[in-house]
Short mmCIF file of C-alpha atoms and ligand atoms in Angstrom, two decimals:
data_model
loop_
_atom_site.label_atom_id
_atom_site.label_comp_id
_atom_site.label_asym_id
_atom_site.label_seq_id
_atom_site.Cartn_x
_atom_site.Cartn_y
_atom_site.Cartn_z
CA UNK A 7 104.86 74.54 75.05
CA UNK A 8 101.16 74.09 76.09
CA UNK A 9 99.67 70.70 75.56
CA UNK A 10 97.01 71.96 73.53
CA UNK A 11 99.40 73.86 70.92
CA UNK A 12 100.66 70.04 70.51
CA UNK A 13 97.54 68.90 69.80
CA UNK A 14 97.40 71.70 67.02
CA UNK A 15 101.02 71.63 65.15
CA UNK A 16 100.08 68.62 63.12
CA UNK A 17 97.52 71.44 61.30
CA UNK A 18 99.93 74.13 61.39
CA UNK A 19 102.71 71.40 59.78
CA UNK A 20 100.39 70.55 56.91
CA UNK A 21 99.31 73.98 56.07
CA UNK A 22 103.43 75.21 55.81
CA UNK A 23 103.90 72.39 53.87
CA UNK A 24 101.35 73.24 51.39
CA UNK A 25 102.35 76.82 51.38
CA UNK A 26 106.01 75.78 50.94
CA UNK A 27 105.16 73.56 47.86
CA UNK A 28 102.88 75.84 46.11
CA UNK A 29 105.47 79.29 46.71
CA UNK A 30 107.52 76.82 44.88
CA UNK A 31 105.54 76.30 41.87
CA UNK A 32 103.50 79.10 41.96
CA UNK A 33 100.24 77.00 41.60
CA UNK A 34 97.42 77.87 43.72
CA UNK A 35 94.62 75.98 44.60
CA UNK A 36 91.56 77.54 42.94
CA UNK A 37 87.81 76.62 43.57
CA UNK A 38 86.01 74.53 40.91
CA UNK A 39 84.54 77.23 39.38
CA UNK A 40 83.15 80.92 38.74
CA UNK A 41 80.52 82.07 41.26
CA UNK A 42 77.51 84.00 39.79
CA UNK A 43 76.19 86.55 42.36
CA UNK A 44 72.73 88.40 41.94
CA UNK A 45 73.59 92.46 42.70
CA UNK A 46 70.66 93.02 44.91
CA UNK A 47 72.83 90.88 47.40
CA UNK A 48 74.95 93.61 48.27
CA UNK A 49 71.70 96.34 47.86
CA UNK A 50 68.50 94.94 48.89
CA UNK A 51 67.14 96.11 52.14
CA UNK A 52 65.40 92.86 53.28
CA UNK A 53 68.00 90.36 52.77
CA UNK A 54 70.11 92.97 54.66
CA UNK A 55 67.96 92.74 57.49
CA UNK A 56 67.66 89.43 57.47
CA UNK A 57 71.44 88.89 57.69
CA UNK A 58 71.83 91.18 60.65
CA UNK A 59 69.18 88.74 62.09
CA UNK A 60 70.04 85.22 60.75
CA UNK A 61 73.72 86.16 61.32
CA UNK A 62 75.04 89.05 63.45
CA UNK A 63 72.21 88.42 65.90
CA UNK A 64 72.48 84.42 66.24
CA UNK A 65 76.56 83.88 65.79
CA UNK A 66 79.21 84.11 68.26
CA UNK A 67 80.76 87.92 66.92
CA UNK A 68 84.67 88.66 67.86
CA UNK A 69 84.00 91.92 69.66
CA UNK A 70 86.88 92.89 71.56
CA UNK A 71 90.84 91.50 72.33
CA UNK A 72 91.07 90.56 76.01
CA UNK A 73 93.72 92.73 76.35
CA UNK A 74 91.43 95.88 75.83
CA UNK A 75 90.01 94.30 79.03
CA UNK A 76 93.08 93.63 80.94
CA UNK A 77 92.37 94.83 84.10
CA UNK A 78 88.94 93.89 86.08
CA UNK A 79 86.41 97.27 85.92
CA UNK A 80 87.44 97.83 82.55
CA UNK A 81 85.10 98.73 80.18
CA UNK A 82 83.96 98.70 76.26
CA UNK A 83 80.91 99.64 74.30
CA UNK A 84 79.51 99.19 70.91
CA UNK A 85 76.30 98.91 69.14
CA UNK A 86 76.01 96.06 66.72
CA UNK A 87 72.86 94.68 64.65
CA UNK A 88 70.64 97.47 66.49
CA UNK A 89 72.21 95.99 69.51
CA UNK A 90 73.98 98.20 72.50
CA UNK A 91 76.17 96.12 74.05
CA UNK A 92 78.09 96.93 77.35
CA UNK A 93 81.28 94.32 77.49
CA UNK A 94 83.30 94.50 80.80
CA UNK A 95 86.05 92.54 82.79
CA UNK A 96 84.87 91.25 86.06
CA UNK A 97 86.30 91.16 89.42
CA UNK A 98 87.01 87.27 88.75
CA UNK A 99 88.84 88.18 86.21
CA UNK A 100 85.53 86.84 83.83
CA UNK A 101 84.21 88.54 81.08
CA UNK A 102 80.71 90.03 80.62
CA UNK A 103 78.29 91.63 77.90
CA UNK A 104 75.33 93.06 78.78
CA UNK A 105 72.75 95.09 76.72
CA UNK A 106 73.68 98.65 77.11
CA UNK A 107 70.25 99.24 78.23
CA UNK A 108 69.16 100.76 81.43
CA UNK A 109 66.03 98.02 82.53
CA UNK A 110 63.98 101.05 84.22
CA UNK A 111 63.10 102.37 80.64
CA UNK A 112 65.36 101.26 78.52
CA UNK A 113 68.09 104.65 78.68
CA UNK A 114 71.57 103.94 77.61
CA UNK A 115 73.78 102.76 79.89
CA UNK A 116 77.26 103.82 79.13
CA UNK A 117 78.71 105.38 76.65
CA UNK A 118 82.36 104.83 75.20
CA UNK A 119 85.23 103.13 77.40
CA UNK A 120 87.01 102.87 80.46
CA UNK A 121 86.87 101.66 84.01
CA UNK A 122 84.42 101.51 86.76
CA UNK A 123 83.00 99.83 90.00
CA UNK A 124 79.52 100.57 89.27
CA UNK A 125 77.52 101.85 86.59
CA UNK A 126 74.70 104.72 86.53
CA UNK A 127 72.13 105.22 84.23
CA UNK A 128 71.71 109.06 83.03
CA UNK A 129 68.60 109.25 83.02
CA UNK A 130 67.16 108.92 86.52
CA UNK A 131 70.17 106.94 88.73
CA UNK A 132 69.29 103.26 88.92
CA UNK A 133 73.01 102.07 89.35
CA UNK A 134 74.47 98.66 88.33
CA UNK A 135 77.05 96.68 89.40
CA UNK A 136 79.95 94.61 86.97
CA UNK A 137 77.84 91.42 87.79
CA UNK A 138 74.41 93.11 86.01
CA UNK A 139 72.49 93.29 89.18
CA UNK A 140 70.81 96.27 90.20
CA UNK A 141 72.46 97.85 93.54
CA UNK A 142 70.59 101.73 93.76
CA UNK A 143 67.57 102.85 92.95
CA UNK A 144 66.67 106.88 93.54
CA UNK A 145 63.27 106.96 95.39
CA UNK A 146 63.33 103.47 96.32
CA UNK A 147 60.25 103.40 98.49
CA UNK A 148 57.97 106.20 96.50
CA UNK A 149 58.83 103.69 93.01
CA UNK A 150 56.42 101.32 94.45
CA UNK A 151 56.83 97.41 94.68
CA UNK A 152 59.62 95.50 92.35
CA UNK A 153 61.81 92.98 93.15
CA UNK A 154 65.42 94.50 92.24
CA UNK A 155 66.73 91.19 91.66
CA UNK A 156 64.00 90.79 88.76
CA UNK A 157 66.13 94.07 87.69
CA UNK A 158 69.53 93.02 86.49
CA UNK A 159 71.11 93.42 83.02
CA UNK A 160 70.28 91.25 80.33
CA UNK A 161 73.41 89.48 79.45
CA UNK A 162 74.86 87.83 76.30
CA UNK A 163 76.95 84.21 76.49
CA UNK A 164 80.52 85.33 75.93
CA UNK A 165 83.14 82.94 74.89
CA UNK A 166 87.08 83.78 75.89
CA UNK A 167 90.03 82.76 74.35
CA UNK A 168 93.41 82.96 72.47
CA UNK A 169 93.18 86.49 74.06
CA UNK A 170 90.03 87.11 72.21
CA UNK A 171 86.37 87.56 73.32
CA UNK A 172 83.10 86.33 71.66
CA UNK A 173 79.82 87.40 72.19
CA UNK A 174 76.22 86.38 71.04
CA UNK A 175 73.85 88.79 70.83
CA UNK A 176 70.89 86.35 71.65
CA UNK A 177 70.79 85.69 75.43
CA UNK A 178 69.07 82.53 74.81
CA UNK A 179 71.63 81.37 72.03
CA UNK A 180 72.08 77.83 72.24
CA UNK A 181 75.03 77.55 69.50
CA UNK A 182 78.30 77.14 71.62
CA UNK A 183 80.95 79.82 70.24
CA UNK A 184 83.45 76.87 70.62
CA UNK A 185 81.65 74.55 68.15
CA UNK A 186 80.94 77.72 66.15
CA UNK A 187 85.19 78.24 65.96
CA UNK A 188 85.97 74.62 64.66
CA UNK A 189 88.88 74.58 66.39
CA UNK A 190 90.14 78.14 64.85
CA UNK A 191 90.64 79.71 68.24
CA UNK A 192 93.51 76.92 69.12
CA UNK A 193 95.71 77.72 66.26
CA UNK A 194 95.06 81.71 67.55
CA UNK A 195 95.85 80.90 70.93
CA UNK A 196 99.82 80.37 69.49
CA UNK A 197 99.41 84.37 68.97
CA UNK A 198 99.59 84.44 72.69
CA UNK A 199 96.77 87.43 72.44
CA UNK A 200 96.19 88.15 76.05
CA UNK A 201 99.64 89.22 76.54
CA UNK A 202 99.53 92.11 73.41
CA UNK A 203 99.08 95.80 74.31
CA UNK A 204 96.16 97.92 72.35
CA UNK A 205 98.06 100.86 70.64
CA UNK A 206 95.07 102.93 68.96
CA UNK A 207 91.44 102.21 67.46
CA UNK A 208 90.24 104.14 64.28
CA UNK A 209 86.38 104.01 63.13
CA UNK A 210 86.27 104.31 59.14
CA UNK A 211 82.75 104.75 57.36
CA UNK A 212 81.59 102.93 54.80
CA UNK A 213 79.20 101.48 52.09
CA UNK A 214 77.63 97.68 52.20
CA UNK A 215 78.97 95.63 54.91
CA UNK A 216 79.82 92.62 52.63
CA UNK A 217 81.59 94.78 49.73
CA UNK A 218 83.99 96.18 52.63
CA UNK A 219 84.65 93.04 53.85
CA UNK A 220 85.04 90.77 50.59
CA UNK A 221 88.62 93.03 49.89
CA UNK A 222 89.74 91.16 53.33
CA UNK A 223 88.90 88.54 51.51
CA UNK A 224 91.15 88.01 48.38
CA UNK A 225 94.68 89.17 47.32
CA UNK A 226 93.56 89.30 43.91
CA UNK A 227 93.46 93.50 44.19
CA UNK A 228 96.30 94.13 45.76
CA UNK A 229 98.91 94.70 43.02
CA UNK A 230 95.91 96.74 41.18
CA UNK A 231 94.12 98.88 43.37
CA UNK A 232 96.62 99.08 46.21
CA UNK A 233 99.91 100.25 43.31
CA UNK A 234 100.79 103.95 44.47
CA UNK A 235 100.44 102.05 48.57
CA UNK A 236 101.44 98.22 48.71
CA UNK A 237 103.22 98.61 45.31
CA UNK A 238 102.62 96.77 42.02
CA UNK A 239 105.08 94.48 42.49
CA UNK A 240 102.57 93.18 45.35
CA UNK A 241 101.64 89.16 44.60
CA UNK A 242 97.74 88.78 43.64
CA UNK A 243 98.09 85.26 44.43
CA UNK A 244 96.23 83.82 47.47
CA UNK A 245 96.23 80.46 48.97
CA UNK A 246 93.09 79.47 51.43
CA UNK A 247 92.91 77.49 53.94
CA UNK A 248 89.26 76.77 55.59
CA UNK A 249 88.40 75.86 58.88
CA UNK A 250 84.07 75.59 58.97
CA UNK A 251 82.92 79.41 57.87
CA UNK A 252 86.70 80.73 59.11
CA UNK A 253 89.94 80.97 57.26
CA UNK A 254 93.21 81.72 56.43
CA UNK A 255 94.60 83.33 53.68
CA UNK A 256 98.76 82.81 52.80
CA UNK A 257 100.25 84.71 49.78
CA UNK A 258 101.93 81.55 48.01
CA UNK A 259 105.67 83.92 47.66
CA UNK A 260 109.26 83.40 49.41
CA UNK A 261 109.37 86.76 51.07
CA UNK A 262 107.46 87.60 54.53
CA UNK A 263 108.53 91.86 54.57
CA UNK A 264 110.68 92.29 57.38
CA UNK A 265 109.53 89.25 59.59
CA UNK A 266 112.16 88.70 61.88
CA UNK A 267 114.34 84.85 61.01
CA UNK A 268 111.75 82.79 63.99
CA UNK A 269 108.62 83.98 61.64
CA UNK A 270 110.02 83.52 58.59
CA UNK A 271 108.45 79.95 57.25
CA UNK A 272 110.96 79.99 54.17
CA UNK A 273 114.46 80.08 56.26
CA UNK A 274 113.00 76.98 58.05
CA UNK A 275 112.24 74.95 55.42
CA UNK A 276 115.63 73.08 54.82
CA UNK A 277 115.19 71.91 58.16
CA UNK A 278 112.40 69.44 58.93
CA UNK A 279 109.17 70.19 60.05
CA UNK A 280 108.98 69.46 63.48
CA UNK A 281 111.56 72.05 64.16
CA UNK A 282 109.98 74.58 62.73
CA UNK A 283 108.72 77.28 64.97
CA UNK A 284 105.48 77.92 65.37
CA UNK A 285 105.78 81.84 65.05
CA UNK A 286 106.84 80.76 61.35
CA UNK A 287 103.64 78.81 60.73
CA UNK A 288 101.28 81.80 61.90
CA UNK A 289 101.98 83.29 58.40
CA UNK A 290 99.29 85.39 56.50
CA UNK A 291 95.31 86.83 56.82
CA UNK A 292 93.36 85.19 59.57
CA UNK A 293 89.42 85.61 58.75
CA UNK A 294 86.79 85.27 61.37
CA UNK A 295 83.66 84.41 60.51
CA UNK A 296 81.45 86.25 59.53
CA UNK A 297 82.85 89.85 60.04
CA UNK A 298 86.72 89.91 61.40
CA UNK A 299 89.99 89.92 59.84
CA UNK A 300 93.34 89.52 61.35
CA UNK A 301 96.66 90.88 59.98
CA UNK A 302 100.12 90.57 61.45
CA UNK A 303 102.67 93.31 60.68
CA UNK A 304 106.50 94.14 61.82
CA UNK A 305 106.71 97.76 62.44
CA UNK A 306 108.25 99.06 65.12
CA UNK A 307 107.87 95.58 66.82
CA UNK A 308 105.19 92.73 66.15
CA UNK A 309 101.33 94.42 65.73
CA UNK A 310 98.26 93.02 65.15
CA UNK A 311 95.47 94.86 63.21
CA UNK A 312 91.94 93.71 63.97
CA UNK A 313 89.53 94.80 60.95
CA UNK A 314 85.96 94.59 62.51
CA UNK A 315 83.38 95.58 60.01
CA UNK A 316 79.99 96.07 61.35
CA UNK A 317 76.94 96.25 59.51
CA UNK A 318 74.99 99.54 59.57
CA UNK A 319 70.89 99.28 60.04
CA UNK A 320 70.87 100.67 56.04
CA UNK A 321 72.28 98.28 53.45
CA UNK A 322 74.34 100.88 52.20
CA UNK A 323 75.78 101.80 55.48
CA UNK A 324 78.98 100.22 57.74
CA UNK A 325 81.86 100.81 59.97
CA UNK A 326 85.27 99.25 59.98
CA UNK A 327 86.72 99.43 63.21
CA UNK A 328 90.54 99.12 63.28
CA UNK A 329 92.23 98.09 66.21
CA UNK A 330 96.24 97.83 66.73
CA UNK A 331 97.39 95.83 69.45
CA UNK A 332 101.54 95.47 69.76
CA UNK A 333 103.07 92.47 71.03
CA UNK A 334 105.17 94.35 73.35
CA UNK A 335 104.45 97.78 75.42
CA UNK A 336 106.19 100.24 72.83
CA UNK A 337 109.02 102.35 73.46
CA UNK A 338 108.93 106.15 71.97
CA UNK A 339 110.43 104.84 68.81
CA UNK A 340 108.51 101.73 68.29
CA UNK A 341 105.42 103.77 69.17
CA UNK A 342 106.12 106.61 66.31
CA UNK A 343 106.78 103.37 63.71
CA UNK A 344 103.42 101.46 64.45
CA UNK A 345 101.47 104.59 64.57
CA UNK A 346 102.56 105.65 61.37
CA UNK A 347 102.16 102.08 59.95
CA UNK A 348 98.32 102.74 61.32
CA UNK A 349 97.89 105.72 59.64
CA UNK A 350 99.20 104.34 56.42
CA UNK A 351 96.57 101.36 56.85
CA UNK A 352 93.64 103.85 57.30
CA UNK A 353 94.36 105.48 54.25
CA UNK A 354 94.68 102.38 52.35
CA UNK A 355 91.04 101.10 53.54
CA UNK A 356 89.45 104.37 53.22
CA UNK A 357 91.12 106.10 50.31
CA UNK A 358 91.51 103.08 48.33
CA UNK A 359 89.27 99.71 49.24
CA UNK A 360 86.39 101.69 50.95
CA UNK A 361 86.18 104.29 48.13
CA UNK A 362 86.17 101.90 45.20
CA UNK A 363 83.48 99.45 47.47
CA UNK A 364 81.44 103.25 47.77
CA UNK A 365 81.25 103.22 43.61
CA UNK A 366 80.98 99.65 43.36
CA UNK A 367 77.49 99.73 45.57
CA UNK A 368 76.62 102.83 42.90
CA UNK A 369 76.83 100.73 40.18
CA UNK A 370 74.99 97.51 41.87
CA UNK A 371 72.03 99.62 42.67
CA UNK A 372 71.77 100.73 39.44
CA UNK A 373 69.79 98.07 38.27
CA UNK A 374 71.98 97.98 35.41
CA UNK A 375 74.15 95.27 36.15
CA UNK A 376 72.29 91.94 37.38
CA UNK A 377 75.21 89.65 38.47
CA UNK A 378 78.75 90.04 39.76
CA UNK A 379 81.45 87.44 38.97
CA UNK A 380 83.90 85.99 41.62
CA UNK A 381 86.61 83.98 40.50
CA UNK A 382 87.74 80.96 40.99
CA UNK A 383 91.08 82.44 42.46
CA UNK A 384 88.84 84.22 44.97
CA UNK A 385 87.65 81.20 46.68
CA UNK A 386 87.74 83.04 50.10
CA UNK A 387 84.42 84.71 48.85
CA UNK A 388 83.25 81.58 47.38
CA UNK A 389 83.54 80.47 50.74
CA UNK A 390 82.25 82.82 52.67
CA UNK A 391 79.27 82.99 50.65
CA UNK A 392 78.64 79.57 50.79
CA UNK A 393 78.43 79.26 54.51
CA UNK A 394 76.44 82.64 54.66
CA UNK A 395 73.54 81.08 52.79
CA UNK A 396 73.50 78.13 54.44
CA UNK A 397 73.47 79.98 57.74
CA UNK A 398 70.74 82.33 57.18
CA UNK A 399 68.95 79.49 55.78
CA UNK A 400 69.21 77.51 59.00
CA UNK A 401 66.34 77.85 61.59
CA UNK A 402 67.39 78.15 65.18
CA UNK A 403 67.07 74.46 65.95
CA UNK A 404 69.06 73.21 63.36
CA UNK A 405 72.06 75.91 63.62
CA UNK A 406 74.28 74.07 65.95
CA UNK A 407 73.71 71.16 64.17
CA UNK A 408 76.28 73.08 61.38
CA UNK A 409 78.93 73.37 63.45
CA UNK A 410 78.57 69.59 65.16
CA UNK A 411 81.96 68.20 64.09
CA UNK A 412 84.89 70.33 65.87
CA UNK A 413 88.16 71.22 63.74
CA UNK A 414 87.46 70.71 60.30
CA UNK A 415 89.76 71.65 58.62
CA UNK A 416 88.80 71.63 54.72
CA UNK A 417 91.82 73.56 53.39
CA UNK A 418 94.04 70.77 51.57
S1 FES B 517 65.92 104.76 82.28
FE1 FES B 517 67.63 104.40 83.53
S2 FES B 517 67.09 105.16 85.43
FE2 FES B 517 65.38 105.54 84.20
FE1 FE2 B 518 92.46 96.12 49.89
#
């Protein structure tokens, strides 16, 4: 057992304690009160600009699993907040982002994944290396006089860990991703991330980024919208569990599908705590702030599915990346199971959550509907919202100063 997942148990402990109790009673622990939201929230161009600035350009953003990046030279791309972003494993073994931009005249780098030593630009040669500096130049002499050490990528701070990989899409960022985490990224690291497999990623379209990503962020639909898929008989209970702007959410029921006996909390809990295996305590949603959500299933073996959804430059515009890692490398069999459990997931977000978010942005945009209500019971939005304000009302200086205290934990 690491020394640092020590340091962490006596969190885990309290938070399977607290699920324990309440699965017993059936009481959750709701927010103080309804939330009143103003429509134009979810429609108004400006404030969606200024979120993509205030937030998805000045926060640490979960961009990729390391193990998409296993092996040095490899390679992913994505554009986020207007931003191209070039991400890539080093020959140290370090991980880089770069912006995806050529610094001749500004071309695209790369496109898509994969591996390489060295990196081209399309439009007229000048080649990079995995460390951003510029190593070829066609027509070096006739160019004329630059230094091409004044040439190099710009690069983003990145932040590694639990088998996870961070990114700030200001290079001059000052906000530490590991102050930004609040200690999150230690309970994750119990996941044991690095050592997962990827198995598939899936790009779904859809409407506002923050009406895609508020169903990650109850349980309160499930049994309604999500009948003829997760069933009715689906609980629409959720408890929450904060850590600064992150958190998890645990459905408050005896019953974990087909976890195997090590990751089932509920056949542990005649025994006392400390025995209790961590794999049991890792139990529900894990939310990343402001943008990720983490979901563990058992098909054909352990997965993880990694919802990413990004912000499009119209408010009415986003993607929601899905990628499957596997705990294990999956034989024929296992393989066939989690890709079917994929393809099941992608119609659930697209036929059923993304769909009803599409005619829910209809209706906000209206005009005929001011306000939208969020419940009590959905006090992951509460929360959410809450820190998203007082975010994007933060100026630069002040923004660490929100995350200055690491590990709250504000969930019991
Ligand atoms: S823009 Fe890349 S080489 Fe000219
Ligand atoms: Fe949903």
């Amino acid at each position: 057992v690491k020394e640092a997942h020590k340091k962490i148990r006596p969190h885990l402990e309290a938070v399977a304690k607290d699920v324990i109790g309440r699965s017993a009673t059936g009481e959750i622990r709701p927010a103080d009160s309804v939330m009143t939201l103003e429509a134009t929230r979810y429609t108004d161009q400006g404030l969606h600009d200024r979120d993509r600035r205030q937030i998805f350009r000045r926060l640490p953003l979960m961009l990729a699993a390391s193990c998409e990046l296993a092996e040095p030279g490899q390679f992913k791309t994505m554009d986020v907040a207007g931003v191209s972003i070039l991400i890539l494993r080093e020959k140290d073994g370090s991980v880089r982002a770069y912006h995806n931009s050529c610094t001749h005249r500004g071309a695209k780098l790369v496109e898509g994944d994969g591996a390489a030593n060295r990196f081209t630009c399309p439009y007229h040669g000048w080649t990079f290396a995995p460390n951003g500096e510029l190593i070829g130049m066609p027509l070096r002499e006739e160019f004329g006089a630059i230094d091409p050490c004044d040439q190099s990528l710009a690069s983003f701070p990145v932040y590694e860990s639990a088998g996870l990989i961070w990114v700030t899409l200001d290079p001059a960022s000052q906000l530490p991703a590991k102050a930004f985490l609040q200690g999150f990224d230690q309970l994750l690291d119990i996941f044991d991330l690095e050592s997962f497999t990827p198995l598939q990623r899936r790009t779904l379209v859809g409407t506002n980024w923050k009406l895609a990503f508020e169903a990650h962020l109850e349980f309160y639909h499930l049994p309604v919208l999500h009948k003829n898929t997760f069933g009715p008989g689906i609980t629409n209970k959720a408890l929450y569990y904060f850590w600064g702007p992150h958190q998890r959410l645990i459905q408050p029921i005896e019953g974990q599908g087909d976890a195997p006996q090590q990751a089932n909390l509920f056949l542990q809990k005649d025994r006392p705590a400390e025995t209790w295996p961590s794999d049991a305590m890792m139990l529900g949603e894990w939310i990343l702030f402001p943008n990720v959500s983490l979901n563990f299933f058992y098909n054909g073996g352990l997965g993880l599915l990694i919802s990413q959804v990004i912000p499009g430059a119209d408010v009415g515009q986003s993607q929601t990346i899905q990628t499957y890692l596997m705990a294990q490398e999956p034989d024929d069999d296992a393989r066939a199971k989690a890709t079917a459990h994929c393809d099941f997931l992608v119609n659930v977000v697209r036929d059923e959550d993304l769909a009803t978010s599409e005619k829910q942005e209809r209706n906000l945009k209206s005009g005929v509907m001011q306000n939208v209500r969020i419940g009590a019971n959905e006090a992951g939005i509460q929360h959410f919202h809450h820190w998203f304000d007082q975010i994007a009302e933060t100026d630069d200086r002040a923004l660490t100063g929100l995350f200055s205290y690491e590990g709250q934990f504000a969930g019991l």
